[in-house]
Coordinates of C-alpha atoms in Angstrom, one line a residue:
X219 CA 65.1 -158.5 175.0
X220 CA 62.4 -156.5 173.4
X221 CA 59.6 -155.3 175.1
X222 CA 61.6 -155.8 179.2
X223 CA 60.2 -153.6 181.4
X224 CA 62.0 -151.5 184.3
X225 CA 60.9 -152.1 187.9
X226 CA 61.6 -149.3 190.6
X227 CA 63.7 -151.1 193.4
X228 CA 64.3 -149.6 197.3
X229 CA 66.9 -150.5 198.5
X230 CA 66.7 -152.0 201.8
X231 CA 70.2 -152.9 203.0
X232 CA 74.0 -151.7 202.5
X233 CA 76.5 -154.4 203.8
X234 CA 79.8 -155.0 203.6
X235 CA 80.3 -158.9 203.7
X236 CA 84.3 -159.5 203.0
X237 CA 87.1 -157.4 202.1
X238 CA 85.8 -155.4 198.5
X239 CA 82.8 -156.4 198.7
X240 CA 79.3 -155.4 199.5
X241 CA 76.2 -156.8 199.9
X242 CA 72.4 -154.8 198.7
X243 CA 69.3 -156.3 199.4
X244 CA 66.8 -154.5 197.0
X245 CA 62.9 -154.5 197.6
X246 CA 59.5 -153.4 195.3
X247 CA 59.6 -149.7 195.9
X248 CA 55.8 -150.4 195.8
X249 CA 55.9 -153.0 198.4
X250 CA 54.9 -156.0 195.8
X251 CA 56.2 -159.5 195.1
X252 CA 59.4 -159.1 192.8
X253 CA 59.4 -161.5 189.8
X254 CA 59.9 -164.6 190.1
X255 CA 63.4 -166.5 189.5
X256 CA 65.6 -169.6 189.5
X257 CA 69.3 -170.0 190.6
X258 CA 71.8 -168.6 187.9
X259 CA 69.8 -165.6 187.0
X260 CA 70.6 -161.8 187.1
X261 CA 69.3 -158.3 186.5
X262 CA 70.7 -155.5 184.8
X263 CA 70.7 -152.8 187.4
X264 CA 70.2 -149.1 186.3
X265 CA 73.0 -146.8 188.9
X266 CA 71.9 -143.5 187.3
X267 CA 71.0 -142.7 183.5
X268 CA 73.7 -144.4 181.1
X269 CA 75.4 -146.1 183.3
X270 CA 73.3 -150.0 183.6
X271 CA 75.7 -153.1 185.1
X272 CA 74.6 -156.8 185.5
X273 CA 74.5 -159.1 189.2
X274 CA 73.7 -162.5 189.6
X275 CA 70.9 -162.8 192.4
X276 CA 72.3 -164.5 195.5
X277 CA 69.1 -164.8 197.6
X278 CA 66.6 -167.0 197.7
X279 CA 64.4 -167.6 195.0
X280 CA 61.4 -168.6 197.5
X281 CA 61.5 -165.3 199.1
X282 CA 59.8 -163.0 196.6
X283 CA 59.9 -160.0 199.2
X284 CA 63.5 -159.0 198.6
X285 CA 66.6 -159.5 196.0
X286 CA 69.6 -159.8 197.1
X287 CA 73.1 -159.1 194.9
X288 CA 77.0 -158.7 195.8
X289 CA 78.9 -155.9 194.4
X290 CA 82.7 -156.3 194.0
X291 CA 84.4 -152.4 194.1
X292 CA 86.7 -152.4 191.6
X293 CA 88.6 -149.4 191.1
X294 CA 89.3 -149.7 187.6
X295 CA 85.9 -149.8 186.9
X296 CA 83.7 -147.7 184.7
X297 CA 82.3 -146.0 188.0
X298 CA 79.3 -149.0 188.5
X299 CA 80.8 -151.2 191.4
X300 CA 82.1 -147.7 193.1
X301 CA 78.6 -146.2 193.3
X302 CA 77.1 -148.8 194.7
X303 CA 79.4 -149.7 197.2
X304 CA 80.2 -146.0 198.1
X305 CA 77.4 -144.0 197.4
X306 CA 73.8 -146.1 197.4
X307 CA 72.4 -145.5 200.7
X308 CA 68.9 -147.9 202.3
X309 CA 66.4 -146.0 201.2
X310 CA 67.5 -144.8 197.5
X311 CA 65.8 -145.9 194.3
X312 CA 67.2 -147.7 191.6
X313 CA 65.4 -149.6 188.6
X314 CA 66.5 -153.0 187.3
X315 CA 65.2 -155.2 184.2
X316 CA 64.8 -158.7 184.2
X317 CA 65.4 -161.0 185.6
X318 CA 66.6 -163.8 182.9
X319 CA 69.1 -166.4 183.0
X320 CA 71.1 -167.3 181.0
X321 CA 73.4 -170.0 183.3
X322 CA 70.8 -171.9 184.3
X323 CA 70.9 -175.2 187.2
X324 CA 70.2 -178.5 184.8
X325 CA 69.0 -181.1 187.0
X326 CA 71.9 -184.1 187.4
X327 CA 72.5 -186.5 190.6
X328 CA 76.1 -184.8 190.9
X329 CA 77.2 -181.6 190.6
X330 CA 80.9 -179.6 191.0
X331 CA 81.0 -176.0 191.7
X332 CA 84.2 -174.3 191.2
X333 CA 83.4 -170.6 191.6
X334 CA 86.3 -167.9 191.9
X335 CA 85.3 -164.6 193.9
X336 CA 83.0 -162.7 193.0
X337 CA 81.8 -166.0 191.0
X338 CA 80.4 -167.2 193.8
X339 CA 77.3 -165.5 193.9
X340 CA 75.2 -167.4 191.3
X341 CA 76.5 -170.2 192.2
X342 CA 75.0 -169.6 196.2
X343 CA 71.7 -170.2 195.1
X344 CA 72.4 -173.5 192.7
X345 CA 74.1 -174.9 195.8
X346 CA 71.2 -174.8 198.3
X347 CA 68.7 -175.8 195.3
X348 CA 71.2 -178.6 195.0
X349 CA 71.3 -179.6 198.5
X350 CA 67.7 -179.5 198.9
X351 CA 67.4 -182.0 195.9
X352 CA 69.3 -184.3 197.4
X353 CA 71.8 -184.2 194.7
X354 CA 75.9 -185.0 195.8
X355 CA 77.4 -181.9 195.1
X356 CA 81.0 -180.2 196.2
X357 CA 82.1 -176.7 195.7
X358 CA 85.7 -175.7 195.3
X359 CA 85.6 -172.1 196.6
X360 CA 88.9 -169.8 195.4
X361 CA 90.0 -166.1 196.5
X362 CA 92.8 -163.8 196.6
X363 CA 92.6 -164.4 200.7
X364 CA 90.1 -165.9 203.1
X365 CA 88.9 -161.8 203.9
X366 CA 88.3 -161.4 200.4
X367 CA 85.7 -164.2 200.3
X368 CA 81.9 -163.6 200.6
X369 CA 79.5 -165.6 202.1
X370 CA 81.8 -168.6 203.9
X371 CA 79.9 -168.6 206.8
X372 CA 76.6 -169.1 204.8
X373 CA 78.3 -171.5 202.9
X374 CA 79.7 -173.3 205.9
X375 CA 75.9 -173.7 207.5
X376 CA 74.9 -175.3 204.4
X377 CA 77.1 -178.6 204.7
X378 CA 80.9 -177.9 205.5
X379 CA 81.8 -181.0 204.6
X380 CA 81.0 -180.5 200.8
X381 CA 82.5 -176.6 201.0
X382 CA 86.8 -176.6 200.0
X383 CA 87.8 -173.7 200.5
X384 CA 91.2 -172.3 198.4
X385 CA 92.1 -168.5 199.1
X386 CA 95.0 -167.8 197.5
X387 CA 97.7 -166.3 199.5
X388 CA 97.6 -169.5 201.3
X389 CA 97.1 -172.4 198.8
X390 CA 98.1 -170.5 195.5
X391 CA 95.6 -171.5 192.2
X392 CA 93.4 -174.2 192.5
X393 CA 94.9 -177.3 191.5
X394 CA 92.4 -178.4 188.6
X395 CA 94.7 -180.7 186.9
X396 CA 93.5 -182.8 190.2
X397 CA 90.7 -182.0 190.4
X398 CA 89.4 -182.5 186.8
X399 CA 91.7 -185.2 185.8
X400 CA 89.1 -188.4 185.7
X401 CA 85.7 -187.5 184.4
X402 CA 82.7 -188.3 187.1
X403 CA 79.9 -190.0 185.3
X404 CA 76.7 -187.8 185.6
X405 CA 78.4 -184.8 187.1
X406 CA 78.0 -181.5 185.7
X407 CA 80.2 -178.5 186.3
X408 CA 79.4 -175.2 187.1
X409 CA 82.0 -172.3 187.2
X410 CA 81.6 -168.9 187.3
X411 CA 84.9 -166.1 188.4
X412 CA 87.6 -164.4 186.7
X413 CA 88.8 -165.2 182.5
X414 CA 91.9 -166.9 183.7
X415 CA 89.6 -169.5 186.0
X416 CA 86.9 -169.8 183.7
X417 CA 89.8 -170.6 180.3
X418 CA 91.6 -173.2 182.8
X419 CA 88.7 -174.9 184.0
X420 CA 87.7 -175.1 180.1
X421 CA 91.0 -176.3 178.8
X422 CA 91.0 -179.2 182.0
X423 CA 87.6 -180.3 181.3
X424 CA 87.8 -180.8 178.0
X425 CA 88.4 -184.8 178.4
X426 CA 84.9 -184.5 179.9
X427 CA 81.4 -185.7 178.2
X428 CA 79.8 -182.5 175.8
X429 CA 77.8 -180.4 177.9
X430 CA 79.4 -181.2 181.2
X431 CA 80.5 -177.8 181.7
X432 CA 78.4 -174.5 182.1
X433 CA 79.9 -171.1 182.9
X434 CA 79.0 -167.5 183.3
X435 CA 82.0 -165.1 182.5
X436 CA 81.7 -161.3 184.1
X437 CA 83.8 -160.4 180.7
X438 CA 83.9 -161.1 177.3
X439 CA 85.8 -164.6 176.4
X440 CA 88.5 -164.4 174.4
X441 CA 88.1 -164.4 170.4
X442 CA 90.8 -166.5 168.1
X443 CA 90.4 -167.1 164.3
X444 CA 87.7 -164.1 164.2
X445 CA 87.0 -163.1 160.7
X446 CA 87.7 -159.8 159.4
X447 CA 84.3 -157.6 159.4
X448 CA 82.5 -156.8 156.5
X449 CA 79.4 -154.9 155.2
X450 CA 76.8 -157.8 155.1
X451 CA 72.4 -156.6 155.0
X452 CA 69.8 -157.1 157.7
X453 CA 66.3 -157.7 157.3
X454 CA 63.7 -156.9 159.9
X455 CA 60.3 -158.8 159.4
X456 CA 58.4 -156.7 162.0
X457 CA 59.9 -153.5 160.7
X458 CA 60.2 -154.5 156.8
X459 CA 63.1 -152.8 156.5
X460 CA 67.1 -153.8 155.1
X461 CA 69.6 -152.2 156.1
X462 CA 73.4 -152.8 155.8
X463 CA 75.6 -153.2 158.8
X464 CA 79.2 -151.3 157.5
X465 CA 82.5 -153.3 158.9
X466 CA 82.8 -150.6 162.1
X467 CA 79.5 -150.7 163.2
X468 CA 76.9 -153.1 164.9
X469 CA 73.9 -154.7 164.0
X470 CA 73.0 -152.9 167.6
X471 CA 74.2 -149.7 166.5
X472 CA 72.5 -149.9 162.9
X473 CA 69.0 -150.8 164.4
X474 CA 69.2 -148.4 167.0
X475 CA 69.9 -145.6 164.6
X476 CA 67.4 -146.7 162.1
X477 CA 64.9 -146.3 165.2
X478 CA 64.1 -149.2 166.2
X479 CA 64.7 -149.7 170.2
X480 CA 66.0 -153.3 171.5
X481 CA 66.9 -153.4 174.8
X482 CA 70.6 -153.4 175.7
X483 CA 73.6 -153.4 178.5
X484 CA 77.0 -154.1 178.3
X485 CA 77.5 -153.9 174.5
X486 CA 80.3 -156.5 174.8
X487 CA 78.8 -159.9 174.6
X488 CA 78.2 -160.9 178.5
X489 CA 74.7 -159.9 179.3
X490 CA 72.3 -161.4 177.0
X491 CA 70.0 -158.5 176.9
X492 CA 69.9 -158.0 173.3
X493 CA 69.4 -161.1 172.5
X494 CA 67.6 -161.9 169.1
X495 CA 65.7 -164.6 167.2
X496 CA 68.1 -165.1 164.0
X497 CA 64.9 -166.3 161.1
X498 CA 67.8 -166.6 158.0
X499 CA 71.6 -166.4 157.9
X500 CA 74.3 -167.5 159.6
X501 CA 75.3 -165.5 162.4
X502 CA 78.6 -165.0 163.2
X503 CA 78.7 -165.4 166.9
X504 CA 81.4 -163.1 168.9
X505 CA 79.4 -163.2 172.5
X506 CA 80.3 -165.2 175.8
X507 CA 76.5 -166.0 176.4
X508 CA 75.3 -168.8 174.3
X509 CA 76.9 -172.5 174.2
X510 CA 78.5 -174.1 171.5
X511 CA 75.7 -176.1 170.3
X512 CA 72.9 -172.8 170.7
X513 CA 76.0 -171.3 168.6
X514 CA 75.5 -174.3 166.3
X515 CA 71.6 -174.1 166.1
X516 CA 72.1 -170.6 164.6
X517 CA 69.0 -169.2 165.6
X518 CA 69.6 -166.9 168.0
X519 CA 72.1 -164.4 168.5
X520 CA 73.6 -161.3 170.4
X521 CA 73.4 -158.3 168.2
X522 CA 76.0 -155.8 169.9
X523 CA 78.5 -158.3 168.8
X524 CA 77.9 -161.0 166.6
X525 CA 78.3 -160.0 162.6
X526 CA 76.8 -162.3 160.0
X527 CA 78.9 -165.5 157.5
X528 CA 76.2 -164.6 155.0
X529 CA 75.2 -162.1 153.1
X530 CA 71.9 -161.5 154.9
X531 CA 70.7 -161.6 158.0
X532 CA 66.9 -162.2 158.9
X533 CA 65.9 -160.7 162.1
X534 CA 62.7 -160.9 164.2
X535 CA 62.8 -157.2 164.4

């Protein structure tokens, strides 16, 4: 998103809260109110120069005092998860932009949360905003083992009733043929964890009304029937400029080199930061962001990605 800002963040807290994975609650280095936010956002979180990864905020959004995020170390990672759960002590300095959402809570009498490790962490803060609506709402909890799982206690205090929990080593996958078999009138799903959960709870649900399900994938989703690339032309109306995107580049990389900044982060699809307002064209859309009727509306799209199915591109940059 052009024109995000960076905001200097302290951080308060270091804590391990299950097996892998680590809690940070993050504060205004100034002291100040942090922005504002509803359940399902995140921010992009700066480690050191380069190096920028996204968490979903798992606190509360009333309290404006502190953020908190959970970090899951992965060793095969690109260094991210490890510094933070490693090396950020209380007291260090990061920055962070946003925060924007992009998996937002949609108001309905009934909801279904199936979240899969790490996934659980946006969906913490739908679940109390839930609960305090009133709304009937059930979450189907999985992980590799009950030590691996974050936040069961918190989760427990909320209403135990509604919580099911399924680690793995105990229960094997989570039976979604089950569990999604009969569509529930006026339910609406939320899912957030690994590819393989997210893809299973998509192919199960697919008997369900349009729009029942909403997911946020930590990775890009899977591509079939994708187009070869081609050179196709750009125009930015702010810049007046058109420029032609070659088959191995990106519209990201093309922009950036022509000088024109847009703000950016995982350069895979995932994050939404560079999102852009699409004027003319038809985008072809390659991210794991937008739905498939924003897909449809064709006016808005995620530039480190997504190539054009015309010739030319109109760009509000």
């Amino acid at each position: 998103m052009v024109g995000e800002t960076t905001i200097p963040l302290r951080v308060q807290s270091v804590t391990p809260v299950s097996a892998g994975v680590t809690e940070l609650v993050l504060v205004a280095d100034d002291g100040s109110d942090l922005p504002s936010w509803t359940p399902g956002s995140h921010i992009d979180v700066e480690i050191r120069p380069g190096l920028v990864r996204q968490y979903s905020l798992c606190s509360d959004p009333d309290d404006r005092a502190g953020w908190r995020i959970a970090v899951l170390r992965e060793p095969e990672s690109r260094g991210g998860s490890i510094a933070l759960c490693e090396r950020v002590r209380a007291g260090d300095v990061l920055t962070a932009t946003g925060p924007r959402n992009h998996f937002p809570l949609h108001e309905s009498p009934r909801y279904l949360f199936i979240a899969g490790g790490i996934g659980i962490t946006p969906i913490i803060p739908m679940i109390k905003a839930a609960h305090e609506a009133g709304a009937d709402w059930r979450l189907v909890y999985g992980g590799r083992s009950e030590a691996s799982m974050a936040y069961r206690d918190e989760l427990g205090r909320i209403d135990p009733a509604r919580v099911l929990e399924w680690p793995q080593d105990l229960r094997g996958l989570i039976e979604l043929d089950q569990l999604l078999a009969e569509p529930q009138p006026g339910t609406l799903i939320y899912c957030c964890g690994p590819e393989p959960l997210i893809a299973a709870v998509e192919a199960k649900s697919a008997h369900w009304p349009h729009k029942t399900l909403q997911v946020e994938r930590f990775a890009p989703r899977p591509l079939t029937d994708v187009p070869p690339n081609t050179s196709f032309e750009i125009e930015l109306v702010d810049s007046d400029e058109v420029l032609v995107v070659p088959p191995d580049r990106s519209i990201l990389e093309v922009v950036d080199e022509a000088g024109i900044f847009v703000l950016s982060n995982c350069e895979e699809g995932t994050c939404g930061t560079c999102q852009t307002t699409v004027l003319e064209g038809v985008p072809d859309h390659r991210d794991s962001v937008l739905d498939e009727d924003e897909r449809a509306a064709n006016d808005t799209m995620m530039i480190c990605v997504s190539r054009a199915l015309s010739s030319r591109l109109v760009l509000d940059l």
